[in-house]
Short mmCIF file of C-alpha atoms and ligand atoms in Angstrom, two decimals:
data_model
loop_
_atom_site.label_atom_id
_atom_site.label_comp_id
_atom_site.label_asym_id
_atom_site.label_seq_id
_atom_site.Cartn_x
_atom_site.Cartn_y
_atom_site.Cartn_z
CA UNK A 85 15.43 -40.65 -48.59
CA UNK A 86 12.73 -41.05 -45.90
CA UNK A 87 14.62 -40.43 -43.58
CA UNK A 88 15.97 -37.04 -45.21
CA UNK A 89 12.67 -34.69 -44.13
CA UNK A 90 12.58 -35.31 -40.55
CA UNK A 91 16.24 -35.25 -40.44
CA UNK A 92 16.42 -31.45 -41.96
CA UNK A 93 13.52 -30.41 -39.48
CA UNK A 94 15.61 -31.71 -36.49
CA UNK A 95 18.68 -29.90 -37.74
CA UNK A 96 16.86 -27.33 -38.33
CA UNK A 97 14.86 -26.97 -34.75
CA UNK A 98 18.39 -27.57 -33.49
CA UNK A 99 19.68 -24.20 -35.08
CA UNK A 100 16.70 -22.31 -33.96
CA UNK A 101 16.86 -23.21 -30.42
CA UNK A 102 20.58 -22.76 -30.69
CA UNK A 103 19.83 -19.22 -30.06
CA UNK A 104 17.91 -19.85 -26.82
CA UNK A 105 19.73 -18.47 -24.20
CA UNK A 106 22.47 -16.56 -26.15
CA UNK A 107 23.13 -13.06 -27.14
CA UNK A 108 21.57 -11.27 -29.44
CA UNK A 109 23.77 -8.98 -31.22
CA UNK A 110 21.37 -5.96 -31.40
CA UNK A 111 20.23 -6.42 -27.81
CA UNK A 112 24.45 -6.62 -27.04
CA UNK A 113 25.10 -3.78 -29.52
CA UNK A 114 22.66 -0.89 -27.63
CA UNK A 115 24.20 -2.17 -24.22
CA UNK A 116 28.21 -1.51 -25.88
CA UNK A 117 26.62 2.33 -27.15
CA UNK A 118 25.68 3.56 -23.75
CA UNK A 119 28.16 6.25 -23.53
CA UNK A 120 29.65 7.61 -20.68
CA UNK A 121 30.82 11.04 -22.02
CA UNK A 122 26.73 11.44 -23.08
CA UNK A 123 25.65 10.78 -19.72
CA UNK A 124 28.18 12.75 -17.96
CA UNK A 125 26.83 15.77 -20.60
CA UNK A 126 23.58 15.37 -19.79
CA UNK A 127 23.97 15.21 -15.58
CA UNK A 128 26.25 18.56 -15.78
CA UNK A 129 23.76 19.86 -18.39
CA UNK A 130 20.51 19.12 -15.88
CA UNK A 131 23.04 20.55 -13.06
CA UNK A 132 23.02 23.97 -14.74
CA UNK A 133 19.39 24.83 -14.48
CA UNK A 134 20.33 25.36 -10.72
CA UNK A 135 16.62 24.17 -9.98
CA UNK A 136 14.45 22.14 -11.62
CA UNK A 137 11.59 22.69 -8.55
CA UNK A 138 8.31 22.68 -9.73
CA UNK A 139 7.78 26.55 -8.46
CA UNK A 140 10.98 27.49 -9.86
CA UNK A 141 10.88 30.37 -12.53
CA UNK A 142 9.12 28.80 -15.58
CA UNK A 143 10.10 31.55 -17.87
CA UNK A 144 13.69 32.20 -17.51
CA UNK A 145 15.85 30.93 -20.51
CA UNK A 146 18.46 29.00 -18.95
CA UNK A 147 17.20 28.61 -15.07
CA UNK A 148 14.57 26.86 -13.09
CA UNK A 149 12.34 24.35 -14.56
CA UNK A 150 10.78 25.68 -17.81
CA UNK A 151 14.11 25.74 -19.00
CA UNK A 152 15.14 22.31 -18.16
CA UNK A 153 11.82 20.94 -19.26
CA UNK A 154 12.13 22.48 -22.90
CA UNK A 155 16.16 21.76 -22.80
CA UNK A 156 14.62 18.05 -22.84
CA UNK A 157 11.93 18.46 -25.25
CA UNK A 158 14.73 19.42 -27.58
CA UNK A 159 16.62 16.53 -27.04
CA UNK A 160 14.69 14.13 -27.59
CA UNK A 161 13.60 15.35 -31.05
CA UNK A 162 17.15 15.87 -31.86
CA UNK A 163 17.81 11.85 -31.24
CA UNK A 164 15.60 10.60 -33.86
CA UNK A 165 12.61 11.57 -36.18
CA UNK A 166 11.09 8.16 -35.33
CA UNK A 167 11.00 9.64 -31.98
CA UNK A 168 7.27 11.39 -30.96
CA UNK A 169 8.31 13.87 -28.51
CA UNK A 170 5.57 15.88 -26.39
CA UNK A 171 4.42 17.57 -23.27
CA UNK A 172 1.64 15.47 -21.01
CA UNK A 173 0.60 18.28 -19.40
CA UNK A 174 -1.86 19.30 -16.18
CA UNK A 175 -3.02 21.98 -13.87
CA UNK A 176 -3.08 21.41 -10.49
CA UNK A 177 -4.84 22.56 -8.03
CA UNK A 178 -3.52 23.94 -4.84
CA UNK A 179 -3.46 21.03 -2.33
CA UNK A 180 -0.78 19.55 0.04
CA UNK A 181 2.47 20.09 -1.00
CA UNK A 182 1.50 21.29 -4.51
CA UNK A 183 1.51 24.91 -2.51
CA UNK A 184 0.16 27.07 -5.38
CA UNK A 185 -1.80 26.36 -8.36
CA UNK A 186 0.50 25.06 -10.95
CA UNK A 187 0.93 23.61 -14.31
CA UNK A 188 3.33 20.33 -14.61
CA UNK A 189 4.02 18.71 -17.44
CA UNK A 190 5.97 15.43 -17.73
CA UNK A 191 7.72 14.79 -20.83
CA UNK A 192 6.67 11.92 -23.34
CA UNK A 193 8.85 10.22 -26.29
CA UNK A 194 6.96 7.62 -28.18
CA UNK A 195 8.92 5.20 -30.27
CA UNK A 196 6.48 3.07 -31.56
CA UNK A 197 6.39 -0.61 -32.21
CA UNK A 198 6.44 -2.57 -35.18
CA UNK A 199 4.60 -6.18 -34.36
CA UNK A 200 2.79 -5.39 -31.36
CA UNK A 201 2.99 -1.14 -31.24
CA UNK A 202 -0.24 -1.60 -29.28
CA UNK A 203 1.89 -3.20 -26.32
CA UNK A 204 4.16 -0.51 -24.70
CA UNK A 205 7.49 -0.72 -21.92
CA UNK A 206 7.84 2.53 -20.56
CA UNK A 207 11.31 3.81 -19.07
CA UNK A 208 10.85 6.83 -16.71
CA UNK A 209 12.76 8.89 -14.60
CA UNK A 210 11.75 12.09 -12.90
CA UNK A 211 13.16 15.71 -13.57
CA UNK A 212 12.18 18.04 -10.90
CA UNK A 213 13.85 18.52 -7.89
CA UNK A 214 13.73 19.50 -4.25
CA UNK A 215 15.93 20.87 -1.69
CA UNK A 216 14.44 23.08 1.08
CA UNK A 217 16.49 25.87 3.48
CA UNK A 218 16.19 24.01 6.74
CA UNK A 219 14.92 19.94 7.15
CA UNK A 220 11.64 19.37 6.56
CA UNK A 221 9.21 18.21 9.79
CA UNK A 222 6.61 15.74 9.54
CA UNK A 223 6.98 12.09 10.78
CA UNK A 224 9.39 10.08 11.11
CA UNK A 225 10.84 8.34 7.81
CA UNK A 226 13.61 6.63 8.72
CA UNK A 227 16.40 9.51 8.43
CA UNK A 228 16.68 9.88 5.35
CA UNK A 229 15.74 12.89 4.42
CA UNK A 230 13.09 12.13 2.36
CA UNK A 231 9.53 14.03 3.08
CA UNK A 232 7.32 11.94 4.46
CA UNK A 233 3.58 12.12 3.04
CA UNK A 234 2.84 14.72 5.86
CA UNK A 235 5.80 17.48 5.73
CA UNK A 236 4.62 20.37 4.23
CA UNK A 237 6.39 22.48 1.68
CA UNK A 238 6.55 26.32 1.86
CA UNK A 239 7.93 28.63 -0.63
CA UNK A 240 10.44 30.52 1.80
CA UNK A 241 11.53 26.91 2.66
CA UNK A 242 12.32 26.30 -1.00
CA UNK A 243 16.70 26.57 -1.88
CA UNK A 244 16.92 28.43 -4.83
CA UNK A 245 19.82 26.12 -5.76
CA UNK A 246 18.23 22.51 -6.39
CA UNK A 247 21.01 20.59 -8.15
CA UNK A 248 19.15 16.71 -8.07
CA UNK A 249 22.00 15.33 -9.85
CA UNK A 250 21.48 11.73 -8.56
CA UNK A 251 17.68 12.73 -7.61
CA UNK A 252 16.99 12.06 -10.41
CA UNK A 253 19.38 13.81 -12.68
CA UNK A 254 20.50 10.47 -13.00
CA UNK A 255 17.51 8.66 -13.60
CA UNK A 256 16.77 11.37 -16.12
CA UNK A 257 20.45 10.69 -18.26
CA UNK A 258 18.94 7.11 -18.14
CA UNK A 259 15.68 8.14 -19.83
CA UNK A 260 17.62 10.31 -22.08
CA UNK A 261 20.34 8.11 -23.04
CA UNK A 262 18.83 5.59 -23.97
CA UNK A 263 15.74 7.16 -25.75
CA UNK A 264 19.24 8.57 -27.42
CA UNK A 265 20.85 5.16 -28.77
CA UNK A 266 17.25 3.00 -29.04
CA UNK A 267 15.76 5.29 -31.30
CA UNK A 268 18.65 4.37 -33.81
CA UNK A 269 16.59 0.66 -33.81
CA UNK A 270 13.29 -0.76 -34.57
CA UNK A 271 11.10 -2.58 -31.67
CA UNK A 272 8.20 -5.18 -32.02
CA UNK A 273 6.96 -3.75 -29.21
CA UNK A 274 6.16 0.45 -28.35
CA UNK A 275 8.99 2.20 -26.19
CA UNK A 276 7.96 4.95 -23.93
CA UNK A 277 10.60 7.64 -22.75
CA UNK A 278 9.20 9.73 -19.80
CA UNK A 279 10.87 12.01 -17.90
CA UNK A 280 8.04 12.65 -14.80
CA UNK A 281 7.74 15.84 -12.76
CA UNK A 282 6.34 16.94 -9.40
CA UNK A 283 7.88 13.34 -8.03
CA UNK A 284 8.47 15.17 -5.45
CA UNK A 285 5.68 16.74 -4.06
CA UNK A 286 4.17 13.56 -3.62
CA UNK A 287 4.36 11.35 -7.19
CA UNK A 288 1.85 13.88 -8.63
CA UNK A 289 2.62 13.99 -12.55
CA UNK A 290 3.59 9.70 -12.19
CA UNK A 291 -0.24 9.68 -10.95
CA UNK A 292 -2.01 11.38 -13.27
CA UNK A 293 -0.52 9.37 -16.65
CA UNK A 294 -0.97 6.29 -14.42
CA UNK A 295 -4.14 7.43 -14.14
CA UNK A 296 -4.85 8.46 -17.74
CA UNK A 297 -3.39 5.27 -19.13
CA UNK A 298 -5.96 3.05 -16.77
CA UNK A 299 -8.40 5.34 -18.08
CA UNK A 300 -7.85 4.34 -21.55
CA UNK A 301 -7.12 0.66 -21.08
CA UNK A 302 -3.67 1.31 -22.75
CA UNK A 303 -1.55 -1.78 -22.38
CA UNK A 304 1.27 -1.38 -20.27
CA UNK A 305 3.54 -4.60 -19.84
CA UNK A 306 5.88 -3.21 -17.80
CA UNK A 307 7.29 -0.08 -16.17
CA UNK A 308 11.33 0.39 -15.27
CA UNK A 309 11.68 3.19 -12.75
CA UNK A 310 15.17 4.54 -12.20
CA UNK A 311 15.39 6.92 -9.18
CA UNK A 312 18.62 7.23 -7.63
CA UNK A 313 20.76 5.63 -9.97
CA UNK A 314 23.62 8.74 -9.32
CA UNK A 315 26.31 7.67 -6.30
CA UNK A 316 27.98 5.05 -5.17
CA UNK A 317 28.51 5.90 -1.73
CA UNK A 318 26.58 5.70 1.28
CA UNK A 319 27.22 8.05 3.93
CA UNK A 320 28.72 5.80 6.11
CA UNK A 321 31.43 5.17 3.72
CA UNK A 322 30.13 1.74 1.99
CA UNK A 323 31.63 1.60 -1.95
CA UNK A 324 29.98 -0.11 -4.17
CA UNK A 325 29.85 0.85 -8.17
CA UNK A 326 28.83 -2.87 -9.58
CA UNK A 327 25.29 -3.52 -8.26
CA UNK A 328 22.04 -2.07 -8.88
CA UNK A 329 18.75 -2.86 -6.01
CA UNK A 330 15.35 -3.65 -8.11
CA UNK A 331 12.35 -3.41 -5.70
CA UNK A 332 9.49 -5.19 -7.16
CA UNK A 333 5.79 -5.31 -4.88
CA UNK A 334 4.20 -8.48 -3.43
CA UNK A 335 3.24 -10.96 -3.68
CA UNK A 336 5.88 -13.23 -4.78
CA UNK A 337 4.61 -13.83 -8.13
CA UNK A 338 2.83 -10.65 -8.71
CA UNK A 339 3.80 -9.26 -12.60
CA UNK A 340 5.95 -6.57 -11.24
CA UNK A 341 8.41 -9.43 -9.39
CA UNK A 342 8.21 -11.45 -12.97
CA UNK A 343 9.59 -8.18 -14.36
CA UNK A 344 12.42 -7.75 -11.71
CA UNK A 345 13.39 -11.20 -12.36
CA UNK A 346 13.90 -10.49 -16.03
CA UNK A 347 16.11 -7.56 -15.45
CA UNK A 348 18.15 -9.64 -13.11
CA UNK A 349 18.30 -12.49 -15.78
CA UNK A 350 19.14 -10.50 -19.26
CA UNK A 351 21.16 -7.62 -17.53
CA UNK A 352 23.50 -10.32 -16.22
CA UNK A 353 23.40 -12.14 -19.26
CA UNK A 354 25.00 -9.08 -21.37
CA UNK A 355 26.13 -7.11 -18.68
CA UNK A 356 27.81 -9.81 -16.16
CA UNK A 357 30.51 -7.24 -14.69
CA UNK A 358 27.00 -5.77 -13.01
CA UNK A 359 25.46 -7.42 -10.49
CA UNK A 360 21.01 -7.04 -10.03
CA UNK A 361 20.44 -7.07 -6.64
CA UNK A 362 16.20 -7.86 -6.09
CA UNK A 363 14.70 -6.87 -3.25
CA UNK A 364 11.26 -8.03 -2.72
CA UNK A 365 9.40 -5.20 -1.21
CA UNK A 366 7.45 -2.76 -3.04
CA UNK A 367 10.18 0.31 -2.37
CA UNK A 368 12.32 1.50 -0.13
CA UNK A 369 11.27 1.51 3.46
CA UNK A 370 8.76 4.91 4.30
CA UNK A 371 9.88 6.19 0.76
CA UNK A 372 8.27 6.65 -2.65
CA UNK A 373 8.92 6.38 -6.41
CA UNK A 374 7.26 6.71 -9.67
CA UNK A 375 6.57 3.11 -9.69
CA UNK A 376 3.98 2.83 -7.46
CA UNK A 377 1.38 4.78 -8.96
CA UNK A 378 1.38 2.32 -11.59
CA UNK A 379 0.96 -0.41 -9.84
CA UNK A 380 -1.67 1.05 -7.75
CA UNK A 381 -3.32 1.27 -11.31
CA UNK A 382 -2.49 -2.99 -11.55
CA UNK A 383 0.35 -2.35 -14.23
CA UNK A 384 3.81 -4.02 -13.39
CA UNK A 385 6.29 -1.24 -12.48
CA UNK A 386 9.89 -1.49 -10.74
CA UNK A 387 11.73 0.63 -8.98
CA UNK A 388 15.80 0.46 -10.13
CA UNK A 389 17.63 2.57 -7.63
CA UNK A 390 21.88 2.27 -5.81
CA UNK A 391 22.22 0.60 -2.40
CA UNK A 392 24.73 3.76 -2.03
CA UNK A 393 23.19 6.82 -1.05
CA UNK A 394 24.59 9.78 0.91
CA UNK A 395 21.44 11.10 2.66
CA UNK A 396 23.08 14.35 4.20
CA UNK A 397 23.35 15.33 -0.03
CA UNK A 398 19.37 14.27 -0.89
CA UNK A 399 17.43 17.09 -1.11
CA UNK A 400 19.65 20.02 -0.72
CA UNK A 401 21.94 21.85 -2.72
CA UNK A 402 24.88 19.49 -2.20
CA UNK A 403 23.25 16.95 -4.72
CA UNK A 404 25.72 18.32 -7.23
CA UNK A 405 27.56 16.47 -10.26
CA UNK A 406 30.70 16.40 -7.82
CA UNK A 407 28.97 14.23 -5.44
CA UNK A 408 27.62 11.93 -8.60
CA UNK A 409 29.34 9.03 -10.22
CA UNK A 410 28.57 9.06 -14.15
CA UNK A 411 30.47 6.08 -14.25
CA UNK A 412 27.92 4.14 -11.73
CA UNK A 413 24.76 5.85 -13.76
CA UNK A 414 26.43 4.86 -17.05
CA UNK A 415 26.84 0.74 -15.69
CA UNK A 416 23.00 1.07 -14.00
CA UNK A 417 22.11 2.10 -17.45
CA UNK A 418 23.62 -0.33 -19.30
CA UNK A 419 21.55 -2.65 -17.13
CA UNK A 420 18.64 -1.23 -18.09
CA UNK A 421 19.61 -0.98 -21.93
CA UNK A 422 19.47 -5.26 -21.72
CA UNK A 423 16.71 -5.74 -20.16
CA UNK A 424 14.53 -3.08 -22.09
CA UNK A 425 16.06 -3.75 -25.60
CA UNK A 426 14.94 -7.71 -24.76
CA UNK A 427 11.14 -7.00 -23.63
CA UNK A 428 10.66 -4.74 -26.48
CA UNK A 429 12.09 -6.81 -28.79
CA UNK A 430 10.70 -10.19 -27.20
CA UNK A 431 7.10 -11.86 -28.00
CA UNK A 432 4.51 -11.94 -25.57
CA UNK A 433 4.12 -13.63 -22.89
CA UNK A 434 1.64 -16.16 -22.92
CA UNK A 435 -1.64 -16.52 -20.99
CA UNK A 436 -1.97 -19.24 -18.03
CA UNK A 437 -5.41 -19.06 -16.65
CA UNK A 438 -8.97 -19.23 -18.50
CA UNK A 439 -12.69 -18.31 -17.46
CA UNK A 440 -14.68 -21.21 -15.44
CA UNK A 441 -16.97 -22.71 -18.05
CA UNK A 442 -19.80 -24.18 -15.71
CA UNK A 443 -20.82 -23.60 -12.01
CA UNK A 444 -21.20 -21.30 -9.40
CA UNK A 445 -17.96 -19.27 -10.47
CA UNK A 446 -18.83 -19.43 -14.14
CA UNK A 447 -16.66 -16.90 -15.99
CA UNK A 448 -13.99 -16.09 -13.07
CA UNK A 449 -10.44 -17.16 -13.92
CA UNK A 450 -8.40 -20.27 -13.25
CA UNK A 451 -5.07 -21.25 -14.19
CA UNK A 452 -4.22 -23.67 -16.52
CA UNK A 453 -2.78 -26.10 -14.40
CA UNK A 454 -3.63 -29.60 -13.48
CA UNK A 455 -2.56 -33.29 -12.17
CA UNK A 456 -3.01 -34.77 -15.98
CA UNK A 457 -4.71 -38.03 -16.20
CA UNK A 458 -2.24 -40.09 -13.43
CA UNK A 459 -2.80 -37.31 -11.02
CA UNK A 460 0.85 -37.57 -9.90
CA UNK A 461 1.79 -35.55 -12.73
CA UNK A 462 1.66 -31.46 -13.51
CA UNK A 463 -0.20 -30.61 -16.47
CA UNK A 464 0.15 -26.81 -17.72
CA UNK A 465 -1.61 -25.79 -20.98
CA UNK A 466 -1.28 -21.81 -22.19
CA UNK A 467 -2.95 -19.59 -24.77
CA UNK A 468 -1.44 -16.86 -27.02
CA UNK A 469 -3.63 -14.99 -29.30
CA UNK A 470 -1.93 -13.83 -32.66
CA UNK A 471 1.62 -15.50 -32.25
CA UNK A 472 4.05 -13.45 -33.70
CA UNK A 473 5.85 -14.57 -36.68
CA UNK A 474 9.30 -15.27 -35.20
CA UNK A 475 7.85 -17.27 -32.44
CA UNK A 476 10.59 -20.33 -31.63
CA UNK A 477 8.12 -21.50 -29.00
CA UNK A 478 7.70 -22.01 -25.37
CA UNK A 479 9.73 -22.57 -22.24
CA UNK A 480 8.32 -23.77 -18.84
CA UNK A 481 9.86 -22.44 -15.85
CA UNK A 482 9.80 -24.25 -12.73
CA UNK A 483 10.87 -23.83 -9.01
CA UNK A 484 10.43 -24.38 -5.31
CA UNK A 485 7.68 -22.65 -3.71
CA UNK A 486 10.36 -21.11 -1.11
CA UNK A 487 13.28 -20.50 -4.01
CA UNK A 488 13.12 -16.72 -5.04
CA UNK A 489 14.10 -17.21 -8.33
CA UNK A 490 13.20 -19.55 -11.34
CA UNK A 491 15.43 -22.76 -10.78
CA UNK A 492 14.92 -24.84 -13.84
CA UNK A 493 14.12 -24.12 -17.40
CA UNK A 494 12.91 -26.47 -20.54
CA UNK A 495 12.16 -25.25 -23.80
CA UNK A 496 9.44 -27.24 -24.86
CA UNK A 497 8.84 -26.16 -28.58
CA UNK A 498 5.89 -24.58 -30.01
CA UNK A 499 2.92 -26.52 -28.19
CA UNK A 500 0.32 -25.27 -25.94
CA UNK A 501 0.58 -28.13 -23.49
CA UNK A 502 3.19 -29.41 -21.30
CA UNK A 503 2.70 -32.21 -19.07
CA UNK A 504 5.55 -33.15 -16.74
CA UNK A 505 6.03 -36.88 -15.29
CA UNK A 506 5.55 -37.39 -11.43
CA UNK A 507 6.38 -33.91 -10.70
CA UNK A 508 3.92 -32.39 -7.97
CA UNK A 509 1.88 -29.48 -8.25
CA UNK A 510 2.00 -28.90 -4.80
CA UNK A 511 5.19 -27.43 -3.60
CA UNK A 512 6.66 -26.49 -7.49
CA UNK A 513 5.92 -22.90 -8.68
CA UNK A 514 5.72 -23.18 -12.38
CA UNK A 515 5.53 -20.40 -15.41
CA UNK A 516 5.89 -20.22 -18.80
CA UNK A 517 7.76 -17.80 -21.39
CA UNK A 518 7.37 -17.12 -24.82
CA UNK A 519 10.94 -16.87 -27.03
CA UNK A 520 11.64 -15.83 -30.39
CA UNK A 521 14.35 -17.49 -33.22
CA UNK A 522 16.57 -14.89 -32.15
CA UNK A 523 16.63 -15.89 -28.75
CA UNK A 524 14.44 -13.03 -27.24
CA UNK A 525 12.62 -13.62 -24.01
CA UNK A 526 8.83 -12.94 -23.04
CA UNK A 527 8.26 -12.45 -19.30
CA UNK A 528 7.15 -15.62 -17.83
CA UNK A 529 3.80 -15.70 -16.71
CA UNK A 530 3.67 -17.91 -13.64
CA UNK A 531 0.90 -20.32 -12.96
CA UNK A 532 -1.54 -18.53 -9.72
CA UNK A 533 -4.49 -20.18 -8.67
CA UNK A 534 -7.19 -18.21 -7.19
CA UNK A 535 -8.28 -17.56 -3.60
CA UNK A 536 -10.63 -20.40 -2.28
CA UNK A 537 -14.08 -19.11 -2.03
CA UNK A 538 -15.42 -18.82 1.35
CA UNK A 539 -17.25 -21.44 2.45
CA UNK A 540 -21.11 -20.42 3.15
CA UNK A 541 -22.62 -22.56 5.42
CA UNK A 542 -26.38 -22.14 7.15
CA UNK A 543 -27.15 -23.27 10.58
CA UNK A 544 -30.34 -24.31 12.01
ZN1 ZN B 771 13.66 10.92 -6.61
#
């Protein structure tokens, strides 16, 4: 009978962490409900508007962007009452390439958390469009056709006929979508559906919520970006429809390449046919995306985006449905249905650094990571506040300071403290993640030390 106890925990802890690393059926089900025909709706649908320019005609009932914009508005509320749909809106002044004074307003659906609705993944996508009469001039950016931060707009070099089916019709249908099927399903964590606009006079209505979210210390863990998600072909004739790039910023263990990681890990995991391509640079080279403002703000953001793109179609009124593939936007959202579903659905991730308690740097942070008592070994400890109730526990990550990607994983069980025999410090990067008895994932929070402090010397 002694024996009995222990033996049921063990059984037990064996179930639990029997789920580690397999599917979760909800997380599987929202990836299986992405549907094409919905997508290929909504691209023609966006497609109709003609333009969805930021100076287009506001009023109209069916054209330019005003109509688009509340065509959007309506959909969302139409998906869910859970859903809280509304405008996040600005006036601009005249500067740059905003050519006139002018009112933007991205577009906001809110479907809040139930553990942790304080802690918010946002999805965005951007809805206006550009394409201009003849090329635009300004530096060089690489040829493709995107304006670079110098070329100046002009209304008489405006088309009246702005399809931006792939840009970013397509990263709209993800936003869409998605807010579409999610909505059907409750999230620990808040799940924030924005379609952006004025991307493309410079990431203008991207800045100012970046801005505005800083500004109220809202608590963004992470930002998926989907710009270009529309063709799969380059110009040169390259085919590819299974792969999706993720740009993520430096350095190698910033938040934002933790979160690229993740995507590449759980949208393989229940979307193998796909393949996540990560590219470690912050975007594409001498271009821009609605990432970057937050991460200019220090949130993690990523940019998902094809390697396929036909730049004679980008900005001009050949970015039409006919030159999309709903097919490839369906797939490169069904990559981002995983990995969202999984954050929002995951516990925290834990914290690996503390304040200095004595000394000169009193009070600035360290991580948690030391040589244990041998001093050949590596000693991690972690905090998290407020564990939520499914926790399972804890899993260190570990690899080699040159590997791009996390090499080796051990679940350690719900402790605070890890200490690993004879392993080095020195040329292991190590991290930790958080996951739940239904085999959800945190982001791993990787172990950074600190810049050394300059050393102050005086002479004589
Ligand atoms: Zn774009």
């Amino acid at each position: 009978m002694k024996l009995r106890l222990p033996l049921l925990a063990a059984m037990a802890a064996v179930c639990a962490s029997a789920q580690y690393k397999s599917v979760n059926p909800t997380v599987k089900k929202i990836v299986d409900q992405v549907s094409e025909e919905r997508v290929t709706a909504i691209m023609k649908k966006l497609e109709s508007f003609d333009t969805r320019n930021v100076f287009s005609d506001d009023d109209n009932p069916t054209k330019g962007v005003g109509a688009a914009r509340r065509w959007i508005f309506q959909q969302f509320q139409s998906y869910s009452p859970r859903l809280q749909v509304r405008f996040d809106s600005y006036k601009v002044k005249k500067k740059g390439r905003i050519i006139r004074d002018v009112e933007l307003h991205n577009i906001v659906a809110v479907l809040p958390g139930t553990t942790n609705p304080e802690r918010q993944f946002i999805i965005s996508g951007h809805y206006d469009t550009l394409a201009t009469l003849r090329p635009l001039t300004g530096t060089p950016d690489g040829g493709s056709g995107q304006p670079s931060p110098d070329s100046q707009f002009s209304l008489e070099n405006l088309s009246p006929i702005a399809p931006g089916v792939s840009d970013d019709g397509s990263g709209t249908a993800a936003v869409m979508e998605l807010a579409h099927v999610m909505s059907q399903y409750e999230f620990e964590k808040t799940i924030v559906f924005i379609a952006f606009t004025a991307e493309e006079e410079g990431l203008i209505g991207s800045s100012l919520y970046a801005r505005k979210a800083r500004g109220e210390n809202q608590i963004i863990d992470g930002v998926l970006n989907n710009d270009i998600i529309g063709t799969e072909v380059s110009g040169n004739g390259r085919i590819d429809n299974s792969s999706l790039w993720v740009f993520s910023e430096d350095p190698d263990d910033s938040p934002s390449r933790e979160l690229a990681r993740y995507v590449k890990e759980v949208s393989e995991r229940y979307y193998p046919s796909f393949k996540i391509d990560l590219v470690f640079r912050a975007d594409r080279l001498g271009r821009g995306g609605d990432h970057t403002p937050f991460n200019q703000e220090g949130y993690c953001a990523v940019r998902l985006t094809t390697p396929n793109e036909t730049y004679a179609n980008q900005h001009t009124p050949t970015d039409t449905f006919a030159n999309a593939s709903p097919s490839y936007t369906t797939r490169a959202i069904r990559a981002n249905a995983a990995a969202l579903a999984s954050l929002a659905l995951a516990p925290k991730a834990p914290v690996t650094n503390e304040p200095i308690k004595t000394g000169p740097r009193k009070g600035q942070p360290t991580t948690m990571l030391g040589r244990g008592k041998s001093r050949y070994d590596a000693a991690l400890r972690w905090t998290n506040e407020n564990p939520e109730p499914d926790l399972l526990g804890y899993v260190v990550v570990m690899r080699k300071s040159t590997s791009p990607d996390w090499e080796r994983e051990i679940f350690v069980g719900n402790v605070n403290q890890y200490t690993l025999k004879d392993v080095s410090i020195d040329d292991v990067v190590f991290g930790v993640k958080a996951v739940d008895k239904d085999g959800n994932e945190s982001l791993v929070t990787p172990y950074v030390p600190g810049p050394r402090a300059k050393a102050e010397i005086e002479t004589y």
